[in-house]
Coordinates of C-alpha atoms and ligand atoms in Angstrom, one line a residue:
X116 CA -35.0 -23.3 -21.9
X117 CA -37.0 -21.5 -25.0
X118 CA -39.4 -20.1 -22.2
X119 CA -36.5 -18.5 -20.1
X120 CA -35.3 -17.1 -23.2
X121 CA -37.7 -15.4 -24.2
X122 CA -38.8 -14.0 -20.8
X123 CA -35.2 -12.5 -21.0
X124 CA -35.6 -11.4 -23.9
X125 CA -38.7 -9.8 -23.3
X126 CA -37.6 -8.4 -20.4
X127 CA -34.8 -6.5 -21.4
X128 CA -37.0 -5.0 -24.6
X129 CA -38.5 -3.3 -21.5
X130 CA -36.0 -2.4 -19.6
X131 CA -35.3 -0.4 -23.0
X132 CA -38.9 1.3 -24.0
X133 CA -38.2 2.8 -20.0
X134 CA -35.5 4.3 -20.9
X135 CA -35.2 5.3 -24.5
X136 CA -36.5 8.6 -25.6
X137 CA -38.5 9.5 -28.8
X138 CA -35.5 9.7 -30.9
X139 CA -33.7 6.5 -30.8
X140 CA -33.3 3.6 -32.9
X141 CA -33.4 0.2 -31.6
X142 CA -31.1 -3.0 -32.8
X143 CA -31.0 -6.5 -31.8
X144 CA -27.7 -8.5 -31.3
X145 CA -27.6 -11.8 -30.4
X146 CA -27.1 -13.7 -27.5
X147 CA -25.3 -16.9 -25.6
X148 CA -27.2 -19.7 -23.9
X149 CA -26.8 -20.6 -20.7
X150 CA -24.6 -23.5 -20.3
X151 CA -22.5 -22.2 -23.2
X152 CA -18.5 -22.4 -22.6
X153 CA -17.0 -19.0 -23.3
X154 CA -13.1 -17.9 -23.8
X155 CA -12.7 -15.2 -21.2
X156 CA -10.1 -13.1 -23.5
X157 CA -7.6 -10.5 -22.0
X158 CA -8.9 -7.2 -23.7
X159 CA -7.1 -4.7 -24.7
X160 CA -6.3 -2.8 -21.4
X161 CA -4.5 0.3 -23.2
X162 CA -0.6 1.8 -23.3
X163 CA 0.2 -0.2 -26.6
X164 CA 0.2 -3.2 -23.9
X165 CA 0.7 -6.9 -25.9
X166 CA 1.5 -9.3 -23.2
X167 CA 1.1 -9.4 -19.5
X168 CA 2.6 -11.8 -16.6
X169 CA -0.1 -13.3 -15.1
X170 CA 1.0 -12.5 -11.0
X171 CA -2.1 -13.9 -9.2
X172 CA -5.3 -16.3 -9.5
X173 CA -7.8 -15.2 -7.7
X174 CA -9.9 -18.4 -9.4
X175 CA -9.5 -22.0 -10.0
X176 CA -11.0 -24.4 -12.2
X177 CA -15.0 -25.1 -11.1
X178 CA -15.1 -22.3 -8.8
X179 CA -18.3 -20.1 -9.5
X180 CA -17.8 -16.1 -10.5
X181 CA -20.3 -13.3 -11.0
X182 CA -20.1 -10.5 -13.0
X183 CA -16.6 -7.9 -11.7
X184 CA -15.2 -10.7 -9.5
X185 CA -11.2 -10.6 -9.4
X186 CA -10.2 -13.0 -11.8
X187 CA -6.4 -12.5 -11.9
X188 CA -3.9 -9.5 -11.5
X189 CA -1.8 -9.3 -14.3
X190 CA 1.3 -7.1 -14.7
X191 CA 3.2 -5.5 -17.8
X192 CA 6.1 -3.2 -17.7
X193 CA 4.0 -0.2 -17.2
X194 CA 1.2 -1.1 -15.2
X195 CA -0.8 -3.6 -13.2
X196 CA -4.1 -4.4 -13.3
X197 CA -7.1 -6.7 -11.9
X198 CA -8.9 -8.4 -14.6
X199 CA -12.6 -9.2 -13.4
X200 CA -15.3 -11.0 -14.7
X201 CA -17.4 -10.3 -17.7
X202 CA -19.8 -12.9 -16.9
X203 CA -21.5 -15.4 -14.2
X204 CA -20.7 -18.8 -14.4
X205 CA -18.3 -21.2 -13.7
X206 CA -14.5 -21.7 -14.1
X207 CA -14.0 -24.7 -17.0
X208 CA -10.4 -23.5 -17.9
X209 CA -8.0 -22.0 -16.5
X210 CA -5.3 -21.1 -19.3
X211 CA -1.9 -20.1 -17.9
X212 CA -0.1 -20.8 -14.7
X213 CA 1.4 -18.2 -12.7
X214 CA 4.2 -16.1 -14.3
X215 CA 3.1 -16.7 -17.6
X216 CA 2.9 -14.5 -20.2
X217 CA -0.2 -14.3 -22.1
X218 CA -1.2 -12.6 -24.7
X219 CA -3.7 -9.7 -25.4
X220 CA -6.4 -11.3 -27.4
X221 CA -6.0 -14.8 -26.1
X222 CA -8.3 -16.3 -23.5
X223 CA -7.8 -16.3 -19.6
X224 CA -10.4 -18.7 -18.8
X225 CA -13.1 -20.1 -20.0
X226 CA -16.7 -19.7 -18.7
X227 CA -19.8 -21.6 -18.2
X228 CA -22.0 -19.1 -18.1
X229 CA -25.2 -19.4 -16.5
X230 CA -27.3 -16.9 -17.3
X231 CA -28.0 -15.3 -21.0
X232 CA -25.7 -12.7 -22.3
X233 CA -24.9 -10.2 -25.0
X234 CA -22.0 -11.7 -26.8
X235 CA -20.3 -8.1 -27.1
X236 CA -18.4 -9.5 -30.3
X237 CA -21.3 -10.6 -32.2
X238 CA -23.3 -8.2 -31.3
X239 CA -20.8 -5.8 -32.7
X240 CA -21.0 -7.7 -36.0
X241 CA -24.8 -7.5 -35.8
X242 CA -25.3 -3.6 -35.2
X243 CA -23.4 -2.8 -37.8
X244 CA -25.4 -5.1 -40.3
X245 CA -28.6 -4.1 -38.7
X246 CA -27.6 -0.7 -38.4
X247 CA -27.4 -1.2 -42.4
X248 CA -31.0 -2.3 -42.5
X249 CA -32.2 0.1 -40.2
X250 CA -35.0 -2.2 -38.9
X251 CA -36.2 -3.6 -35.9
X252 CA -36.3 -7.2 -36.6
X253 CA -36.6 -10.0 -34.1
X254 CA -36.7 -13.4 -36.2
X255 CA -33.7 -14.6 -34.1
X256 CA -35.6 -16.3 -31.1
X257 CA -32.8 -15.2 -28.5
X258 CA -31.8 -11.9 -30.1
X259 CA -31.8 -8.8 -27.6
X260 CA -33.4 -5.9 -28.2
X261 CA -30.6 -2.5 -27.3
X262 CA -31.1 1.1 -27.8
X263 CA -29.5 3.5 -30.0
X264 CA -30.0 7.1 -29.2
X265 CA -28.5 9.1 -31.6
X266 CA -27.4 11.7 -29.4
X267 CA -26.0 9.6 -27.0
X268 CA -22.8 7.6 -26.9
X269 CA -22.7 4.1 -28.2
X270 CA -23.3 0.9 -25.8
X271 CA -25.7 -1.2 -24.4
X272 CA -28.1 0.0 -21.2
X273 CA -26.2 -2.7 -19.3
X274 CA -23.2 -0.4 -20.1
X275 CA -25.3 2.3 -19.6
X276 CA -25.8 1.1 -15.8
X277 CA -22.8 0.5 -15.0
X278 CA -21.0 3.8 -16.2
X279 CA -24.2 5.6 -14.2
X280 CA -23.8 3.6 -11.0
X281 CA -19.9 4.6 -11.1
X282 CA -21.0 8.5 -11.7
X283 CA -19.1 8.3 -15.3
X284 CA -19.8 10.3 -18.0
X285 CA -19.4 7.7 -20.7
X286 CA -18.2 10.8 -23.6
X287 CA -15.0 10.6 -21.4
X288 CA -14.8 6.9 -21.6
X289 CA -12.2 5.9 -24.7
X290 CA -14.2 3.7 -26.4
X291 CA -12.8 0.5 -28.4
X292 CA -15.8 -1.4 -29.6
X293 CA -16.5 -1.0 -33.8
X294 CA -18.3 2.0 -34.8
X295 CA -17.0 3.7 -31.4
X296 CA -19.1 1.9 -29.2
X297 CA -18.1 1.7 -25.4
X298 CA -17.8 -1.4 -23.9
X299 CA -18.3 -2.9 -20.6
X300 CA -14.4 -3.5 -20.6
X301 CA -13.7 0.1 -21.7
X302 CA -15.4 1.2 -18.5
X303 CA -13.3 -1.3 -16.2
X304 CA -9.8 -0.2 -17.7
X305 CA -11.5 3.6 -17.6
X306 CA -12.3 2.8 -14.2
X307 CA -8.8 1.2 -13.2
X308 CA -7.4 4.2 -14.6
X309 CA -9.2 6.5 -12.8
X310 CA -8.3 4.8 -9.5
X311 CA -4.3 4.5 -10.6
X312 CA -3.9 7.9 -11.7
X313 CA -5.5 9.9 -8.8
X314 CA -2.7 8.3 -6.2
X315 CA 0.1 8.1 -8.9
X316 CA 1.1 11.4 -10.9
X317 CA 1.6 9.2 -14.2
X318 CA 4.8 10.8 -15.9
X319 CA 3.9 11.9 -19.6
X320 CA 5.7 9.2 -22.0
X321 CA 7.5 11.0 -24.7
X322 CA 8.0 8.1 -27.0
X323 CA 10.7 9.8 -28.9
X324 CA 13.4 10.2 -26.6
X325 CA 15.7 7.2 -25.4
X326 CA 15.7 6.4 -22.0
X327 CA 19.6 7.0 -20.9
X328 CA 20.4 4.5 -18.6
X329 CA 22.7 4.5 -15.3
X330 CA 25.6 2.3 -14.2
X331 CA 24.0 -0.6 -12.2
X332 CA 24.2 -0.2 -8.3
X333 CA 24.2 -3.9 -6.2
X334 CA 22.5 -3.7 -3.5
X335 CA 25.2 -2.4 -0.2
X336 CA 26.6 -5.2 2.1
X337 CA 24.1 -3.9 5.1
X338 CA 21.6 -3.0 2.8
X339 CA 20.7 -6.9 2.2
X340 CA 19.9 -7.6 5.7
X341 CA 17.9 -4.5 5.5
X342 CA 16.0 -6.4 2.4
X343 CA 15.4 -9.4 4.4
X344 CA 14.3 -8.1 7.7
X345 CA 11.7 -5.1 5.8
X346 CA 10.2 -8.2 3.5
X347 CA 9.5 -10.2 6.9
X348 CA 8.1 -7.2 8.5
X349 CA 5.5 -6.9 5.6
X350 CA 3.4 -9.2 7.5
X351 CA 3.0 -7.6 10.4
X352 CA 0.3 -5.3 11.2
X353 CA 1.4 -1.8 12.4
X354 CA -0.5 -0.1 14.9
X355 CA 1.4 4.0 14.6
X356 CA 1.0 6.3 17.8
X357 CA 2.3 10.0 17.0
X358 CA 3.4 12.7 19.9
X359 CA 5.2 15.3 20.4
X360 CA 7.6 16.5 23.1
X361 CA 9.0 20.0 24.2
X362 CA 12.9 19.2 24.9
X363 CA 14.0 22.7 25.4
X364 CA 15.3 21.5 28.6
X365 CA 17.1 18.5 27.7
X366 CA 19.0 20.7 24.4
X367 CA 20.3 23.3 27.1
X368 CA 21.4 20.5 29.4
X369 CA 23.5 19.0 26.4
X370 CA 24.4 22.4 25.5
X371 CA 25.9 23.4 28.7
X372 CA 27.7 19.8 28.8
X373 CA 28.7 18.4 25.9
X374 CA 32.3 20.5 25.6
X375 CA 33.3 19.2 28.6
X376 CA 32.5 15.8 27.7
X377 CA 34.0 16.3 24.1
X378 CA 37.4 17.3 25.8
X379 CA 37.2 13.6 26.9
X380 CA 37.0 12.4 23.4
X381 CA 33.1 11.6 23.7
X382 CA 30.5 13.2 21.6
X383 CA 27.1 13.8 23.3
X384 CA 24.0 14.0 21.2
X385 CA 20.7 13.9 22.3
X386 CA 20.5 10.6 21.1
X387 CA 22.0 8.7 24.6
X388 CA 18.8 10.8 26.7
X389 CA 16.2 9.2 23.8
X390 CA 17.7 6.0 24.3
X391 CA 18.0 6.2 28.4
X392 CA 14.4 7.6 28.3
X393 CA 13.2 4.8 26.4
X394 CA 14.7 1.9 29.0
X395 CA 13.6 3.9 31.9
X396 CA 9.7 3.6 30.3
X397 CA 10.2 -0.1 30.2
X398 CA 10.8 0.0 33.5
X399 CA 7.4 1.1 33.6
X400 CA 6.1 -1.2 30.7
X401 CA 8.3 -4.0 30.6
X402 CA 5.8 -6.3 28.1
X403 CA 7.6 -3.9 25.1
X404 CA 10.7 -5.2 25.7
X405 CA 9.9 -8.6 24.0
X406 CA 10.1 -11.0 21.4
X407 CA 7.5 -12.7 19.6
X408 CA 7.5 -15.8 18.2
X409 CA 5.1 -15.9 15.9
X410 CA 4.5 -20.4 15.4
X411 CA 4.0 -20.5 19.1
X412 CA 1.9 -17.3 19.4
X413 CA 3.9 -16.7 22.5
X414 CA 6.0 -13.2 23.9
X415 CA 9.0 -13.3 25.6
X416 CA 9.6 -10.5 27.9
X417 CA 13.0 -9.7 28.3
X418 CA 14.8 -8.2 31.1
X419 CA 17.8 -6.7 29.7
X420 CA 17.1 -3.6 27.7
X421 CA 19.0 -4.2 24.8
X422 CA 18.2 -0.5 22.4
X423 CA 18.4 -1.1 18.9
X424 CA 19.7 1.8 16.9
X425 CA 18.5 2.3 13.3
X426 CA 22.3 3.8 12.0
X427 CA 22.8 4.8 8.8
X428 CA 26.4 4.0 7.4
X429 CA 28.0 4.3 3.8
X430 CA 27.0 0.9 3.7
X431 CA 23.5 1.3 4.1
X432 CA 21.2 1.1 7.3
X433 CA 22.3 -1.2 10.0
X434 CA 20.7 -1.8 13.2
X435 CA 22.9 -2.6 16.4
X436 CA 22.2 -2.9 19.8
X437 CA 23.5 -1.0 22.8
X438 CA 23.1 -3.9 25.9
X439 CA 21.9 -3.6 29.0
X440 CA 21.0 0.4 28.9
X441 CA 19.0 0.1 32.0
X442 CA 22.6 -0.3 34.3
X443 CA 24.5 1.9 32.1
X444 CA 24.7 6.0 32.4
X445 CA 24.1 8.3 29.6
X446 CA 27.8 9.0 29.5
X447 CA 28.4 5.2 29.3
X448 CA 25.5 5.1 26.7
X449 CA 27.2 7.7 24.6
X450 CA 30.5 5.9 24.5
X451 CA 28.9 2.6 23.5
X452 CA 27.3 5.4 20.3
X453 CA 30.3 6.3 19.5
X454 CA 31.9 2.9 19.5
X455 CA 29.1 1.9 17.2
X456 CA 29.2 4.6 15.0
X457 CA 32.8 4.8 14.6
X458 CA 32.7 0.8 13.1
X459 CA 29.6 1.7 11.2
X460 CA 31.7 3.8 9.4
X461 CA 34.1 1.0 8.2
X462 CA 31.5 -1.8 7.9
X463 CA 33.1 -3.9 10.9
X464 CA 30.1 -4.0 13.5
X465 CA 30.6 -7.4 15.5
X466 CA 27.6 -9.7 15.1
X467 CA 27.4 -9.6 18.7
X468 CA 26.5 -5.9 18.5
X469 CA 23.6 -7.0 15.7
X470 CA 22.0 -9.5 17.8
X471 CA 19.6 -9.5 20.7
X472 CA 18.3 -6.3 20.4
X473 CA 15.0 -6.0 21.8
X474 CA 13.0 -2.5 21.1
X475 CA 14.5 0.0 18.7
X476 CA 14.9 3.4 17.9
X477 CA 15.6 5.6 14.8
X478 CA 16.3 9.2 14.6
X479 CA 15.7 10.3 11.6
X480 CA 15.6 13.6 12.4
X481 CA 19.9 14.0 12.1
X482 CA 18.8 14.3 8.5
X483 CA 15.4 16.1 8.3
X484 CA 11.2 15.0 8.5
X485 CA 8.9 15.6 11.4
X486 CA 6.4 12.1 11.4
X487 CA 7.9 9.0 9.7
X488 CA 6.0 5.6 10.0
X489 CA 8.8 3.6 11.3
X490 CA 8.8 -0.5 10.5
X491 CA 9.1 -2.9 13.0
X492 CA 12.2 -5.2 12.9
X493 CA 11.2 -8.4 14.0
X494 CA 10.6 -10.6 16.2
X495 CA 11.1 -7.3 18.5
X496 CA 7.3 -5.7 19.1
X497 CA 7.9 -2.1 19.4
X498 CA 10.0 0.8 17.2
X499 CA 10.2 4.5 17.7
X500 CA 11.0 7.1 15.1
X501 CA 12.1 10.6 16.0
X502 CA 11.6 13.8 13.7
X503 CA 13.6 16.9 13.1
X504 CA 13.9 19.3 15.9
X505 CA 11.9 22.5 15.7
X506 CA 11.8 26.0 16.9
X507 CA 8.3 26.5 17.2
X508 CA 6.0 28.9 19.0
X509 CA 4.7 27.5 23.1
X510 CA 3.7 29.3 25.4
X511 CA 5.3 28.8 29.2
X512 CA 3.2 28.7 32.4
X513 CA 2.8 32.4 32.4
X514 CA 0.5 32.1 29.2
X515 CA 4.0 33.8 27.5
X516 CA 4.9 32.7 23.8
X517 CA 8.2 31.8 24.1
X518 CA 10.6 29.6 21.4
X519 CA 10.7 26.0 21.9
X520 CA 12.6 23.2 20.7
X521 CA 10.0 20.7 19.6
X522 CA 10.5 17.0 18.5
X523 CA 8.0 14.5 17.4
X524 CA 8.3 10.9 18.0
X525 CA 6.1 8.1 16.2
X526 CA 6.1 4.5 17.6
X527 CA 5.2 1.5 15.8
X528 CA 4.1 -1.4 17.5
X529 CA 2.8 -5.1 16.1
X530 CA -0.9 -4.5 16.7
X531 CA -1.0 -8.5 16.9
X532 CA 0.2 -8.0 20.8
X533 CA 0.4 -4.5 21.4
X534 CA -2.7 -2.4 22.2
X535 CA -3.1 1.4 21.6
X536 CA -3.6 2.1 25.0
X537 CA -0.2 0.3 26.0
X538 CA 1.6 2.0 23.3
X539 CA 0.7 5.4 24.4
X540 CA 1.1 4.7 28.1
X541 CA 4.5 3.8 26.7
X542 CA 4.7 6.8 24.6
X543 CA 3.6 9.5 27.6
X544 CA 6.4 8.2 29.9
X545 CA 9.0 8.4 27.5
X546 CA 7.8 12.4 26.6
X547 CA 8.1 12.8 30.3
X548 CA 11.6 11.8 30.6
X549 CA 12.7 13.5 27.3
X550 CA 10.9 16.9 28.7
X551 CA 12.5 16.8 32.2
X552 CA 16.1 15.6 31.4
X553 CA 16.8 16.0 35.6
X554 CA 14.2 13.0 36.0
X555 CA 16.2 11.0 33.9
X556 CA 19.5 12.1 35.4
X557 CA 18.0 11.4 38.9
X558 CA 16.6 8.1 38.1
X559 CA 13.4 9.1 39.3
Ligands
COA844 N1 17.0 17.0 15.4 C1 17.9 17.9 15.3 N2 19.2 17.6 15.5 C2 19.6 16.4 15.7 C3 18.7 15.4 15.8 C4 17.3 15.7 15.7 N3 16.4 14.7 15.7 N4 19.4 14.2 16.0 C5 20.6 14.5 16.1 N5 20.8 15.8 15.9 C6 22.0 16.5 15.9 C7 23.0 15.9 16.9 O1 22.7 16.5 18.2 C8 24.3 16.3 16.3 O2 24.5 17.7 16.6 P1 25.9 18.3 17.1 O3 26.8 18.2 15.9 O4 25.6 19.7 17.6 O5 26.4 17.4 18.2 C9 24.1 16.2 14.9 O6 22.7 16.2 14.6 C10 24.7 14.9 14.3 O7 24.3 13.8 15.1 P2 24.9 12.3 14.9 O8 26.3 12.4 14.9 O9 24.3 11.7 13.7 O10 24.4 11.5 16.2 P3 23.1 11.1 16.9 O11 23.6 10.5 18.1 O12 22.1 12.2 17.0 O13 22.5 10.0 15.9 C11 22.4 8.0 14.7 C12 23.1 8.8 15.8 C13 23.2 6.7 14.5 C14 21.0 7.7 15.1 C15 22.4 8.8 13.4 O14 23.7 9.1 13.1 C16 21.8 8.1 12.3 O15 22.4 7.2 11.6 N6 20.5 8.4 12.0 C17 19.9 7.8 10.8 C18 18.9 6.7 11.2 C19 18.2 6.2 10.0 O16 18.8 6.0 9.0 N7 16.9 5.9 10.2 C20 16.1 5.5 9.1 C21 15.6 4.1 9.4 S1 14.6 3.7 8.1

């Protein structure tokens, strides 16, 4: 044991004559033995933060960890963060169960470690006393030499390493050990910082003002199914396929009929020729007109084409399902819309309506967006999204600019059983359709 010490020891004196300049001091701090049982302590991890819930284990007790393995992910009221290891060793103690609270200061784990290592507490204690002395003593068999350059910032070269291997400049590191020396755990939370707040714009906390609060708002009648079919959709992986279509054609046609039609008491949007478009490219690709069930790995295919509509209603979003669309005419379609719509409005959609849909479609587009990311409702397979229409700049066959009414559509299908290729097979027919309405109308 006294040999491998001291080959440590010796090693990492050096580690530090290679890298320290003329100008620097040198200090020795001590050291803890291999096999010695250390409390893993939550450290300080900024924002005036005292107590976190611990959400996750990402150990258990006798599993082995090395140095910036996940250990837990913790959560406070402001942030959330992955606590990682300090040291290699082994799990002894494990201190808190899930949704805990624990304390700043107070240990996670504790750890066998297995190799030697700075003791960043003591050390602390010892650079300041040695620091004193200004000497460079080594009586302590296992103490560890560490440089001091006194133009540099404070730390250890392990420190050191780690802030150059990350490209950080440690002066920008907030440091929290005594005498202002940075710590490995500074540059972790620095680190954790850095990655939080360049995809979040952090809001500036202006501790002085009260936060004026709201009157609650329960969550909407539809708007709970909403909750429960989006949380089981989490787990399915969304392959997105983006196109879009010129439907300058198929807004004239609805132009040029739609009064006639509204004389009849039925409203024509351009909704009915999306959804019609969609059933005739299941004709074409029938294995998107499914269901999957998941425990038996298994896909039904399903002959009727029963559209799903993503509605929005003053109760929230609801999805019903217009049956059978491939028998049914886009005047039919429309009527069965409007049906929907107008007991969306009041919150009385039958059950009947909500069930058995089989590939859907949302058109988000009534209220603005071009590309959305829409999410599949399972156990259907496939969803399509539609943007805003645009006016935008095409040219026709005579190479001529001309205005053009332009729609995008994105289509999200479970990647578990649906292949790109299939999707934008899918995806090609369906712009075909929706950019020569007389197809559709011809049942072509
Ligand atoms: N781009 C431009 N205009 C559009 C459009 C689009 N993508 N979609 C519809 N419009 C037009 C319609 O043609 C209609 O115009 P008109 O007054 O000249 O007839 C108008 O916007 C209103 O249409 P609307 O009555 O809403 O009917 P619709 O048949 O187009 O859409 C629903 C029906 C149910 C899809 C729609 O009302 C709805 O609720 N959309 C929201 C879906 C949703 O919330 N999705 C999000 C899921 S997370």
């Amino acid at each position: 044991m006294a040999s491998t010490l001291r080959l440590c020891t010796l090693q990492i004196v050096q580690l530090s004559k290679n890298v320290c300049k003329p100008n620097c001091r040198y200090m020795f701090l001590s050291a803890v033995r291999p096999g010695t049982i250390v409390p893993f302590k939550l450290s300080d991890i900024g924002e005036g933060i005292r107590d976190v819930i611990i959400k996750e284990w990402y150990v258990k007790l006798g599993d082995r960890v090395s140095q910036f393995d996940n250990i837990c992910e913790v959560q406070s009221d402001k942030a959330s963060a992955t606590i990682t290891s300090r040291y290699d060793g082994v799990i002894r103690a494990v201190h808190y169960k899930v949704d805990d609270v624990a304390l700043v200061g107070n240990p996670l784990v504790d750890i066998e470690v297995e190799e030697e290592i700075t003791n960043v507490d003591e050390s602390v204690k010892k650079s300041v006393r040695k620091e004193r002395n200004e000497e460079t003593d080594s009586q302590e068999g296992h103490d560890i030499k560490v440089e001091i350059n006194s133009n540099k910032v404070l730390t250890t070269p392990a420190v050191r390493r780690l802030a150059m291997e990350n490209n950080i400049n440690l002066k920008d590191v907030p440091a929290t050990g005594k005498s202002g020396r940075v710590l490995k755990e500074d540059i972790l939370v620095y680190m954790q910082d850095l990655s939080h707040s360049s995809s979040i714009e952090r809001p500036s906390i202006r501790t002085n003002e009260k936060t004026v609060l709201g009157e609650n708002m329960p969550v909407k009648k539809y708007a709970k199914a909403m909750w429960k079919s989006m949380t089981q959709s989490l787990s399915i992986p969304h392959f997105v396929y983006s196109d879009e279509c010129n439907v300058s054609k198929l807004v004239k046609y609805r132009d040029e009929v739609k009064d006639t039609l509204k004389e009849q008491g039925i409203s024509l949007s351009l909704m009915p020729f999306f959804i019609k478009a969609a059933s005739r490219a299941l004709e074409r690709v029938p294995e998107l007109n499914a269901w999957l069930d998941e425990d038996a790995q298994n896909i039904r295919i399903v002959k009727s084409h029963n559209i799903s509509i993503a509605m929005d209603t003053p109760e929230g979003l609801i999805v019903p399902n217009i049956k059978n669309v491939q028998t049914l005419s886009i005047v039919a379609i429309a009527k069965e819309l409007n049906r929907l719509q107008a007991l969306g409005k009041i919150a009385s959609i039958p059950l009947a309506d909500l069930s058995e849909g089989t590939f859907s479609l949302s058109n988000i587009g009534v209220i603005g967006g071009t590309y959305t990311k829409p999410v599949i409702l399972s156990p259907q397979i496939v969803i399509g999204a539609l943007g805003k229409i645009q006016k935008l700049p095409r040219f026709d066959e005579l190479e001529k600019v001309y205005p053009a009414n332009v729609i995008a559509v994105s289509w999200a299908a479970d990647h578990r059983v649906v292949d790109g290729v299939t999707m934008a097979k899918y995806s090609s027919i369906w712009k075909y359709y929706v950019e020569n309405p007389m197809h559709l109308l011809l049942g072509a």
